[in-house]
Short mmCIF file of C-alpha atoms and ligand atoms in Angstrom, two decimals:
data_model
loop_
_atom_site.label_atom_id
_atom_site.label_comp_id
_atom_site.label_asym_id
_atom_site.label_seq_id
_atom_site.Cartn_x
_atom_site.Cartn_y
_atom_site.Cartn_z
CA UNK A 233 58.55 243.09 178.75
CA UNK A 234 55.44 244.96 180.38
CA UNK A 235 53.21 243.23 178.32
CA UNK A 236 54.79 239.80 179.33
CA UNK A 237 54.65 240.60 183.09
CA UNK A 238 51.04 241.49 182.47
CA UNK A 239 50.25 238.27 181.05
CA UNK A 240 52.13 236.48 183.69
CA UNK A 241 50.04 238.26 186.26
CA UNK A 242 46.78 237.62 184.43
CA UNK A 243 47.67 233.97 184.10
CA UNK A 244 48.62 233.86 187.87
CA UNK A 245 45.17 235.30 188.76
CA UNK A 246 43.43 232.59 186.68
CA UNK A 247 45.42 229.83 188.20
CA UNK A 248 44.61 231.10 191.78
CA UNK A 249 40.97 231.10 190.82
CA UNK A 250 40.98 227.45 189.73
CA UNK A 251 42.92 226.38 192.57
CA UNK A 252 40.52 228.17 195.14
CA UNK A 253 37.64 226.16 193.51
CA UNK A 254 39.21 223.04 193.10
CA UNK A 255 38.24 220.91 195.97
CA UNK A 256 38.12 217.55 197.70
CA UNK A 257 35.54 214.93 197.17
CA UNK A 258 35.55 212.08 199.78
CA UNK A 259 33.34 209.44 198.19
CA UNK A 260 32.22 206.31 200.25
CA UNK A 261 31.04 203.21 198.35
CA UNK A 262 31.62 199.39 198.42
CA UNK A 263 32.83 199.02 194.95
CA UNK A 264 35.77 197.03 195.59
CA UNK A 265 35.62 193.72 193.20
CA UNK A 266 37.49 193.88 189.85
CA UNK A 267 34.63 195.19 187.79
CA UNK A 268 33.44 197.57 190.25
CA UNK A 269 36.86 198.89 191.19
CA UNK A 270 37.35 199.53 187.13
CA UNK A 271 33.92 201.36 187.13
CA UNK A 272 34.45 203.77 190.19
CA UNK A 273 37.95 204.61 188.65
CA UNK A 274 36.06 206.24 185.66
CA UNK A 275 34.34 208.49 188.02
CA UNK A 276 37.60 209.28 189.72
CA UNK A 277 39.33 210.16 186.66
CA UNK A 278 36.58 212.62 185.56
CA UNK A 279 36.86 214.34 188.62
CA UNK A 280 40.33 214.67 188.49
CA UNK A 281 40.16 215.89 185.02
CA UNK A 282 38.15 218.82 186.52
CA UNK A 283 41.18 219.42 188.99
CA UNK A 284 39.45 218.22 192.17
CA UNK A 285 41.06 215.75 194.53
CA UNK A 286 39.35 212.27 194.79
CA UNK A 287 39.43 210.75 198.32
CA UNK A 288 38.54 207.33 198.04
CA UNK A 289 36.48 205.78 200.91
CA UNK A 290 35.89 202.22 199.83
CA UNK A 291 34.26 199.95 202.50
CA UNK A 292 34.69 196.33 201.27
CA UNK A 293 31.25 194.16 201.34
CA UNK A 294 28.99 193.52 198.53
CA UNK A 295 25.47 194.98 199.02
CA UNK A 296 26.69 197.54 201.22
CA UNK A 297 25.89 196.55 204.86
CA UNK A 298 29.37 197.28 205.97
CA UNK A 299 29.57 200.50 204.23
CA UNK A 300 26.31 201.62 205.77
CA UNK A 301 27.50 200.91 209.23
CA UNK A 302 30.60 202.95 208.79
CA UNK A 303 28.95 205.80 207.25
CA UNK A 304 26.57 206.18 210.39
CA UNK A 305 29.52 206.41 212.60
CA UNK A 306 31.07 209.11 210.49
CA UNK A 307 27.77 211.11 210.33
CA UNK A 308 27.12 210.71 213.97
CA UNK A 309 30.63 211.91 214.74
CA UNK A 310 29.72 215.21 212.52
CA UNK A 311 32.24 214.24 209.75
CA UNK A 312 30.34 212.98 206.76
CA UNK A 313 32.09 212.27 203.41
CA UNK A 314 30.88 214.38 200.38
CA UNK A 315 28.99 211.74 198.95
CA UNK A 316 27.92 208.36 199.75
CA UNK A 317 26.33 205.42 198.09
CA UNK A 318 23.16 205.37 199.24
CA UNK A 319 19.96 203.91 197.50
CA UNK A 320 16.31 203.55 197.43
CA UNK A 321 14.08 204.41 200.75
CA UNK A 322 17.33 204.68 202.44
CA UNK A 323 17.87 208.22 200.95
CA UNK A 324 14.55 209.43 202.58
CA UNK A 325 15.58 208.13 205.72
CA UNK A 326 19.06 209.94 205.71
CA UNK A 327 17.18 212.92 204.14
CA UNK A 328 14.77 213.18 207.07
CA UNK A 329 17.79 213.64 209.54
CA UNK A 330 18.56 216.78 207.80
CA UNK A 331 22.12 215.83 206.78
CA UNK A 332 21.88 215.72 203.06
CA UNK A 333 22.64 218.78 200.49
CA UNK A 334 20.12 220.16 198.17
CA UNK A 335 21.19 219.54 194.53
CA UNK A 336 18.45 221.57 192.89
CA UNK A 337 20.79 224.17 191.38
CA UNK A 338 22.85 221.33 189.64
CA UNK A 339 19.85 219.50 188.78
CA UNK A 340 18.24 222.48 187.29
CA UNK A 341 21.11 223.62 185.13
CA UNK A 342 21.64 219.85 184.09
CA UNK A 343 17.93 219.29 183.36
CA UNK A 344 17.55 216.22 185.59
CA UNK A 345 13.78 216.38 185.49
CA UNK A 346 13.92 215.95 181.83
CA UNK A 347 16.66 213.09 181.76
CA UNK A 348 15.39 210.84 184.15
CA UNK A 349 12.65 208.13 184.42
CA UNK A 350 10.08 209.64 186.82
CA UNK A 351 9.88 206.80 189.11
CA UNK A 352 13.96 207.36 189.47
CA UNK A 353 13.71 211.04 190.07
CA UNK A 354 11.03 210.75 192.63
CA UNK A 355 13.44 208.38 194.72
CA UNK A 356 16.26 211.07 194.41
CA UNK A 357 14.19 213.68 195.81
CA UNK A 358 13.22 214.51 199.35
CA UNK A 359 10.20 217.04 199.80
CA UNK A 360 10.58 217.96 196.13
CA UNK A 361 14.28 218.54 196.33
CA UNK A 362 17.16 216.51 194.83
CA UNK A 363 19.33 215.12 197.41
CA UNK A 364 20.99 211.97 195.52
CA UNK A 365 22.17 211.51 191.94
CA UNK A 366 21.54 208.43 190.23
CA UNK A 367 24.19 206.46 188.43
CA UNK A 368 22.80 203.34 186.50
CA UNK A 369 20.18 200.56 186.63
CA UNK A 370 20.97 197.30 187.54
CA UNK A 371 18.91 194.16 186.85
CA UNK A 372 18.87 191.93 189.68
CA UNK A 373 16.73 188.99 188.23
CA UNK A 374 19.47 187.41 185.92
CA UNK A 375 20.91 183.90 185.88
CA UNK A 376 24.49 183.57 184.67
CA UNK A 377 25.71 180.44 183.02
CA UNK A 378 28.92 179.32 181.56
CA UNK A 379 28.41 178.00 178.11
CA UNK A 380 31.29 175.46 178.14
CA UNK A 381 29.94 173.99 181.35
CA UNK A 382 26.47 173.70 179.87
CA UNK A 383 27.90 172.11 176.73
CA UNK A 384 29.85 169.50 178.90
CA UNK A 385 27.00 168.40 180.92
CA UNK A 386 24.60 168.17 177.78
CA UNK A 387 22.47 171.18 178.78
CA UNK A 388 20.92 172.89 175.82
CA UNK A 389 20.52 176.66 176.64
CA UNK A 390 19.70 178.53 179.75
CA UNK A 391 16.67 176.78 181.58
CA UNK A 392 13.32 178.95 181.64
CA UNK A 393 11.29 177.32 184.27
CA UNK A 394 12.35 176.14 187.56
CA UNK A 395 11.67 172.60 186.60
CA UNK A 396 14.01 172.92 183.72
CA UNK A 397 16.60 174.64 185.84
CA UNK A 398 16.75 171.61 188.40
CA UNK A 399 16.91 168.98 185.53
CA UNK A 400 19.85 171.13 184.23
CA UNK A 401 21.52 171.34 187.67
CA UNK A 402 21.12 167.41 187.98
CA UNK A 403 23.00 167.01 184.57
CA UNK A 404 25.79 169.39 185.65
CA UNK A 405 26.13 167.60 188.99
CA UNK A 406 26.50 164.52 187.03
CA UNK A 407 29.26 165.68 185.07
CA UNK A 408 31.17 166.27 188.33
CA UNK A 409 30.71 169.99 188.32
CA UNK A 410 28.96 172.58 190.75
CA UNK A 411 25.60 173.41 189.53
CA UNK A 412 25.18 176.68 191.40
CA UNK A 413 27.83 179.14 192.59
CA UNK A 414 26.70 180.88 195.48
CA UNK A 415 28.46 182.97 198.16
CA UNK A 416 27.98 183.43 201.82
CA UNK A 417 26.32 186.68 202.81
CA UNK A 418 22.54 187.34 203.44
CA UNK A 419 22.24 189.63 200.83
CA UNK A 420 23.42 186.95 198.43
CA UNK A 421 20.86 184.64 199.82
CA UNK A 422 18.19 187.29 199.56
CA UNK A 423 19.03 187.91 195.91
CA UNK A 424 18.36 184.29 195.06
CA UNK A 425 15.37 184.26 197.33
CA UNK A 426 13.82 187.17 195.37
CA UNK A 427 14.41 185.57 192.33
CA UNK A 428 12.50 182.58 193.50
CA UNK A 429 9.63 184.53 194.85
CA UNK A 430 9.23 186.30 191.65
CA UNK A 431 9.37 183.11 189.46
CA UNK A 432 7.25 181.05 191.64
CA UNK A 433 4.52 183.73 192.28
CA UNK A 434 4.90 186.28 189.48
CA UNK A 435 5.08 189.92 189.53
CA UNK A 436 1.86 190.46 191.44
CA UNK A 437 2.89 188.15 194.14
CA UNK A 438 6.18 189.62 194.78
CA UNK A 439 4.75 192.91 194.91
CA UNK A 440 2.44 191.82 197.65
CA UNK A 441 4.70 189.68 199.56
CA UNK A 442 8.15 191.61 199.11
CA UNK A 443 7.09 195.20 198.57
CA UNK A 444 3.74 195.71 200.36
CA UNK A 445 4.88 193.04 203.02
CA UNK A 446 1.04 191.73 202.95
CA UNK A 447 0.65 189.05 205.70
CA UNK A 448 -1.75 187.07 203.70
CA UNK A 449 0.74 186.85 201.04
CA UNK A 450 3.81 186.17 203.21
CA UNK A 451 1.99 183.12 204.81
CA UNK A 452 0.40 181.75 201.65
CA UNK A 453 0.84 178.35 199.94
CA UNK A 454 2.81 180.23 197.31
CA UNK A 455 5.45 181.17 199.88
CA UNK A 456 5.76 177.52 200.82
CA UNK A 457 6.44 176.66 197.49
CA UNK A 458 8.87 179.36 197.16
CA UNK A 459 10.87 178.34 200.27
CA UNK A 460 10.70 174.89 199.06
CA UNK A 461 12.27 175.79 195.69
CA UNK A 462 14.88 178.01 197.59
CA UNK A 463 15.88 175.08 199.54
CA UNK A 464 16.26 172.91 196.79
CA UNK A 465 18.68 175.25 195.03
CA UNK A 466 20.70 175.03 198.00
CA UNK A 467 21.25 171.41 197.49
CA UNK A 468 23.09 172.27 194.47
CA UNK A 469 25.63 174.78 195.85
CA UNK A 470 29.11 173.46 197.01
CA UNK A 471 29.91 172.98 200.87
CA UNK A 472 32.38 175.86 200.72
CA UNK A 473 29.97 178.60 199.83
CA UNK A 474 29.66 179.86 203.38
CA UNK A 475 31.52 183.33 203.76
CA UNK A 476 32.45 183.58 200.22
CA UNK A 477 32.25 187.01 198.17
CA UNK A 478 29.85 187.24 195.35
CA UNK A 479 32.49 188.06 192.98
CA UNK A 480 34.33 184.85 193.79
CA UNK A 481 31.35 183.01 193.03
CA UNK A 482 30.92 184.64 189.86
CA UNK A 483 34.69 183.52 189.27
CA UNK A 484 33.67 180.08 189.64
CA UNK A 485 31.27 180.37 186.63
CA UNK A 486 33.93 182.34 184.77
CA UNK A 487 36.36 179.70 185.40
CA UNK A 488 34.31 176.71 184.29
CA UNK A 489 34.17 175.44 187.78
CA UNK A 490 30.20 175.95 188.09
CA UNK A 491 27.43 176.30 185.77
CA UNK A 492 24.97 178.96 187.06
CA UNK A 493 24.88 181.82 189.35
CA UNK A 494 21.96 184.12 190.48
CA UNK A 495 23.18 187.72 190.65
CA UNK A 496 22.35 191.07 189.46
CA UNK A 497 24.31 192.34 186.54
CA UNK A 498 27.20 193.71 188.36
CA UNK A 499 28.30 190.09 187.72
CA UNK A 500 28.88 191.07 184.12
CA UNK A 501 31.23 193.64 185.33
CA UNK A 502 33.41 190.55 186.36
CA UNK A 503 32.86 188.89 183.29
CA UNK A 504 33.84 191.86 181.17
CA UNK A 505 36.93 192.39 183.30
CA UNK A 506 37.96 188.93 182.54
CA UNK A 507 37.63 189.53 178.87
CA UNK A 508 34.60 187.29 178.43
CA UNK A 509 32.03 187.69 175.56
CA UNK A 510 28.43 187.32 176.18
CA UNK A 511 26.59 184.74 173.84
CA UNK A 512 30.00 182.91 173.41
CA UNK A 513 31.76 182.41 176.75
CA UNK A 514 28.72 182.71 178.90
CA UNK A 515 24.86 183.41 178.79
CA UNK A 516 22.82 185.86 180.46
CA UNK A 517 19.25 184.84 181.00
CA UNK A 518 16.50 186.08 183.23
CA UNK A 519 16.15 183.85 186.29
CA UNK A 520 13.67 180.77 185.77
CA UNK A 521 10.00 182.12 185.40
CA UNK A 522 11.11 185.66 185.28
CA UNK A 523 11.57 186.57 181.84
CA UNK A 524 8.48 189.05 181.78
CA UNK A 525 9.66 190.97 184.99
CA UNK A 526 12.55 193.16 185.87
CA UNK A 527 13.71 193.52 189.45
CA UNK A 528 15.50 197.03 189.35
CA UNK A 529 18.33 198.17 191.52
CA UNK A 530 19.48 202.06 191.07
CA UNK A 531 22.68 202.85 192.54
CA UNK A 532 22.86 206.62 193.67
CA UNK A 533 25.13 208.99 195.64
CA UNK A 534 23.55 210.95 198.41
CA UNK A 535 25.40 214.22 198.91
CA UNK A 536 26.00 215.43 202.56
CA UNK A 537 25.70 219.03 203.75
CA UNK A 538 29.49 220.82 203.63
CA UNK A 539 30.49 223.80 204.92
CA UNK A 540 33.63 224.65 202.76
CA UNK A 541 32.96 226.45 199.54
CA UNK A 542 35.54 224.73 197.28
CA UNK A 543 34.17 221.41 198.68
CA UNK A 544 30.67 222.33 197.88
CA UNK A 545 31.76 223.27 194.19
CA UNK A 546 33.61 219.71 193.96
CA UNK A 547 30.44 218.17 195.27
CA UNK A 548 28.27 219.91 192.63
CA UNK A 549 30.81 219.11 189.98
CA UNK A 550 30.66 215.39 191.27
CA UNK A 551 26.58 215.29 191.00
CA UNK A 552 26.82 216.94 187.56
CA UNK A 553 29.48 214.47 186.35
CA UNK A 554 27.43 211.36 187.33
CA UNK A 555 24.46 212.41 185.40
CA UNK A 556 26.70 213.43 182.35
CA UNK A 557 26.83 211.40 179.17
CA UNK A 558 30.60 210.70 179.33
CA UNK A 559 30.38 208.91 182.83
CA UNK A 560 26.94 207.18 182.15
CA UNK A 561 28.41 205.53 179.03
CA UNK A 562 31.98 204.52 180.37
CA UNK A 563 30.88 203.71 183.94
CA UNK A 564 27.81 201.24 182.79
CA UNK A 565 29.91 199.63 180.19
CA UNK A 566 32.29 198.69 182.89
CA UNK A 567 29.49 197.82 185.76
CA UNK A 568 27.33 195.76 183.78
CA UNK A 569 24.38 198.03 184.38
CA UNK A 570 22.42 200.36 181.89
CA UNK A 571 22.49 204.15 181.84
CA UNK A 572 19.97 205.80 184.30
CA UNK A 573 20.03 208.78 181.96
CA UNK A 574 17.37 208.47 179.09
CA UNK A 575 18.02 208.70 175.45
CA UNK A 576 21.55 207.44 175.70
CA UNK A 577 22.96 205.68 172.67
CA UNK A 578 23.26 201.74 173.51
CA UNK A 579 25.59 201.42 170.37
CA UNK A 580 28.57 200.29 172.43
CA UNK A 581 26.64 198.21 174.75
CA UNK A 582 26.47 194.20 174.54
CA UNK A 583 23.46 192.32 173.98
CA UNK A 584 22.81 191.64 177.88
CA UNK A 585 22.52 195.41 178.42
CA UNK A 586 20.24 195.91 175.26
CA UNK A 587 17.94 193.07 176.56
CA UNK A 588 17.91 194.79 179.98
CA UNK A 589 17.15 198.17 178.29
CA UNK A 590 14.35 196.53 176.26
CA UNK A 591 12.85 194.73 179.27
CA UNK A 592 13.10 197.76 181.46
CA UNK A 593 10.80 199.74 179.24
CA UNK A 594 8.56 196.84 178.23
CA UNK A 595 7.94 195.82 181.85
CA UNK A 596 7.53 199.47 183.11
CA UNK A 597 4.16 198.97 180.97
CA UNK A 598 3.04 195.68 182.01
CA UNK A 599 3.60 196.06 185.83
CA UNK A 600 6.56 193.62 185.70
CA UNK A 601 8.94 196.36 186.74
CA UNK A 602 9.56 195.82 190.64
CA UNK A 603 12.10 197.12 193.01
CA UNK A 604 14.65 194.64 194.49
CA UNK A 605 14.18 194.37 198.23
CA UNK A 606 17.41 192.54 198.48
CA UNK A 607 19.09 195.75 197.14
CA UNK A 608 17.48 198.34 199.11
CA UNK A 609 14.79 199.55 196.68
CA UNK A 610 11.54 198.30 198.22
CA UNK A 611 11.26 198.78 201.97
CA UNK A 612 12.96 200.76 204.77
CA UNK A 613 16.25 199.46 205.74
CA UNK A 614 15.15 198.08 209.30
CA UNK A 615 12.33 195.81 207.61
CA UNK A 616 14.50 194.95 204.83
CA UNK A 617 17.55 193.82 207.54
CA UNK A 618 14.96 191.85 209.53
CA UNK A 619 13.71 189.85 206.46
CA UNK A 620 17.07 189.31 205.11
CA UNK A 621 18.31 187.78 208.23
CA UNK A 622 15.09 185.64 208.42
CA UNK A 623 15.67 184.38 204.91
CA UNK A 624 19.39 183.65 205.57
CA UNK A 625 18.45 181.74 208.89
CA UNK A 626 16.22 179.31 206.89
CA UNK A 627 18.80 178.94 203.95
CA UNK A 628 21.62 178.29 206.53
CA UNK A 629 19.53 175.83 208.59
CA UNK A 630 18.67 172.77 206.82
CA UNK A 631 16.71 171.40 210.09
CA UNK A 632 14.48 174.44 209.85
CA UNK A 633 11.05 173.31 208.58
CA UNK A 634 9.50 174.99 205.60
CA UNK A 635 6.32 176.14 207.58
CA UNK A 636 8.64 177.55 210.32
CA UNK A 637 10.69 179.37 207.68
CA UNK A 638 7.37 180.93 206.27
CA UNK A 639 6.48 182.03 209.88
CA UNK A 640 9.98 183.78 210.92
CA UNK A 641 9.83 185.58 207.47
CA UNK A 642 6.45 186.83 208.08
CA UNK A 643 7.18 187.82 211.52
CA UNK A 644 10.29 189.69 210.30
CA UNK A 645 8.22 191.51 207.70
CA UNK A 646 6.17 193.01 210.44
CA UNK A 647 9.43 194.85 211.61
CA UNK A 648 8.99 198.80 211.18
C1 BGC B 940 25.02 197.45 194.25
C2 BGC B 940 26.03 197.16 193.19
C3 BGC B 940 26.97 196.49 193.54
C4 BGC B 940 26.72 195.25 194.45
C5 BGC B 940 27.54 194.22 194.98
C6 BGC B 940 24.71 196.14 195.03
O1 BGC B 940 23.70 196.42 196.35
O2 BGC B 940 23.91 198.14 193.85
O3 BGC B 940 26.34 198.41 192.68
O4 BGC B 940 27.86 196.03 192.63
O5 BGC B 940 25.88 195.40 195.42
O6 BGC B 940 28.84 194.85 195.50
#
């Protein structure tokens, strides 16, 4: 009897300890499409498995503009979430406000410096300290194609150049189907735009025009050619595209209504969720003219300073889980991206992910590895927002001349 009661109190003490350290993590993200929700659901499961409570703070809107607006108001009100999906130079901007937590203790124990490509680790740090945990690597310069639609239209495989692309689009149109599935938000226009700039001008031009925001490049003949190509793509979209979400555009390709979509590989998450198989039902190929380049988009969670000890513990566990092998595999299998953690087995991943991994490594050696401006990797948020708006104004207004489009984008790029 005595033994039993001693055991009971020992158990009670252990349980109390666990409960005391179990905290709540409120996580702000914009992963609300089918594939995205499945992916973030895996993180929730892992955190719940550790005994923590997951408070979902999902703000719909691909590309994250809505989420960032909501985040600002929460931080200004002094009530930030534990973690928020914040990326690229935006991490530095938030850190300079003094609101982000230092994750060095977790990073040290988990050996992040050894497990991350340096180019990624540097973005996650502010003044040498980790303030964010990276989730994945998305490739943006993909073109998705429905295999049955191409067959029906008499198009043999994915076009490799813009000329081939327009010839294919013409055939699809003649077959009575929609050549390009496109949605109606500025970041979707911009995703297509940066593919075009890269395909028309090449990696160095992309770097000069969209990363360095060099005025000579932005006002060059190559930029004129890019805008002409960009406008021509629009003529192959359907009239219902304004206002459409990106995943509904992907669904048009999945459902054999449209042939192509220009979108990062989160689109693959939608194909996967619909049970579609790459190489059979659909094709993933680099956007025309961009096979030797790779525009990257690394999702990451920045962590905010919290006062409560249990919440801090939950936050540290979240950071560790994000970089753990279990999460990196299952999340990226669902999300369409590849693990950001080095030396992960790719055995369970499909051919698109394997190609992405190979091209990520290869382009890093040749100078073709480039930050996506449409997805917050290249420039500070203010300049990005201004350029995005200018690009969309051109896309939406067929009456604006190419020369005026070039001028207005170059002007927007001077925003600091
Ligand atoms: C994010 C992706 C997300 C996509 C659409 C991108 O900016 O990096 O994770 O799936 O937006 O919502």
